[in-house]
Amino acid sequence: MNIAIDGPAGAGKSTIAKLVAKELGNIYVDTGAMYRAIGLHVLRSGIDPDDTKLLEAAADKADVTIRHIGDEQHVILNGEDVNGFIRNEKVSQMASIVSANGFIRRKLVRLQQAMAKETAVVMDGRDIGTVVLPDADVKVYLTASSRVRAERRMKDYLGKGQESPSLEELIREIEERDERDMTREESPLRQAEDAVLIDSSDMTIDEVVGAILKLAGR
Ligand code: DC
């Protein structure tokens, strides 16, 4: 059974998807981390992402694979485990920029579809229910208000001992990313027609996980 979880930045998709995968014995796949790896590669190469030719040439040279170590997904970029470098605001914004490029999307979608063919997955992203796994057994569109999402992001940073941007800044960045992810031409973020909407603003993690497991027949 494949489960697709889509939704905007900071809706809690990774946390929820990880727990649902554990309950069902599926492999958890965080597709955003793959776009982040390409974003990191572009940042490191110092090219202008608005130059489509250069961007696509750089992305072509980025070999992105996923490895699971215990419950953790690790993203490997050209042989290097980059998990420690992809969770910051710079990479978030660059991932959102590069994810609007059709060439990059096709490259990553192919990899994601191959993974889901091999094993049962709980996959989270922006286009899983609409493009990557249109035949997924359960589709969820997980969202929350931008303030709640910014508060969660802040908690994440502080919990990891990292410095956090202010709440207002985080709200601005989240709304900027939503706008870009929802209005791009290539596979914009939208709720699939057959996806179930879950607004987690006033729900606990356990409640959201329970709701999805119920949809999966548990
Ligand atoms: O889920 P995330 O915040 O880690 O994703 C980072 C960016 O990657 C996000 O702004 C949009 C993009 N993305 C995408 O376009 N399609 C996906 N399936 C996953 C992420």
JSON list of C-alpha atoms in Angstrom, two decimals, residues 13 32 43 119 130 143 153 156-157 167 176 190 196 199:
[
{"chain": "A", "resi": 13, "resn": "LYS", "atom": "CA", "xyz": [4.38, 16.20, 6.63]},
{"chain": "A", "resi": 32, "resn": "GLY", "atom": "CA", "xyz": [11.57, 17.60, -0.43]},
{"chain": "A", "resi": 43, "resn": "LEU", "atom": "CA", "xyz": [24.23, 27.02, -4.10]},
{"chain": "A", "resi": 119, "resn": "THR", "atom": "CA", "xyz": [8.69, -1.15, -2.02]},
{"chain": "A", "resi": 130, "resn": "THR", "atom": "CA", "xyz": [-1.15, 14.48, -8.39]},
{"chain": "A", "resi": 143, "resn": "THR", "atom": "CA", "xyz": [-2.05, 21.77, 5.89]},
{"chain": "A", "resi": 153, "resn": "ARG", "atom": "CA", "xyz": [9.60, 25.65, 12.21]},
{"chain": "A", "resi": 156, "resn": "ASP", "atom": "CA", "xyz": [12.41, 22.72, 15.14]},
{"chain": "A", "resi": 157, "resn": "TYR", "atom": "CA", "xyz": [15.35, 25.12, 14.89]},
{"chain": "A", "resi": 167, "resn": "LEU", "atom": "CA", "xyz": [8.43, 34.38, 13.91]},
{"chain": "A", "resi": 176, "resn": "GLU", "atom": "CA", "xyz": [6.70, 33.34, -0.03]},
{"chain": "A", "resi": 190, "resn": "ARG", "atom": "CA", "xyz": [-2.51, 21.54, -5.14]},
{"chain": "A", "resi": 196, "resn": "VAL", "atom": "CA", "xyz": [-8.48, 13.91, 1.96]},
{"chain": "A", "resi": 199, "resn": "ASP", "atom": "CA", "xyz": [-5.95, 20.79, 8.67]}
]
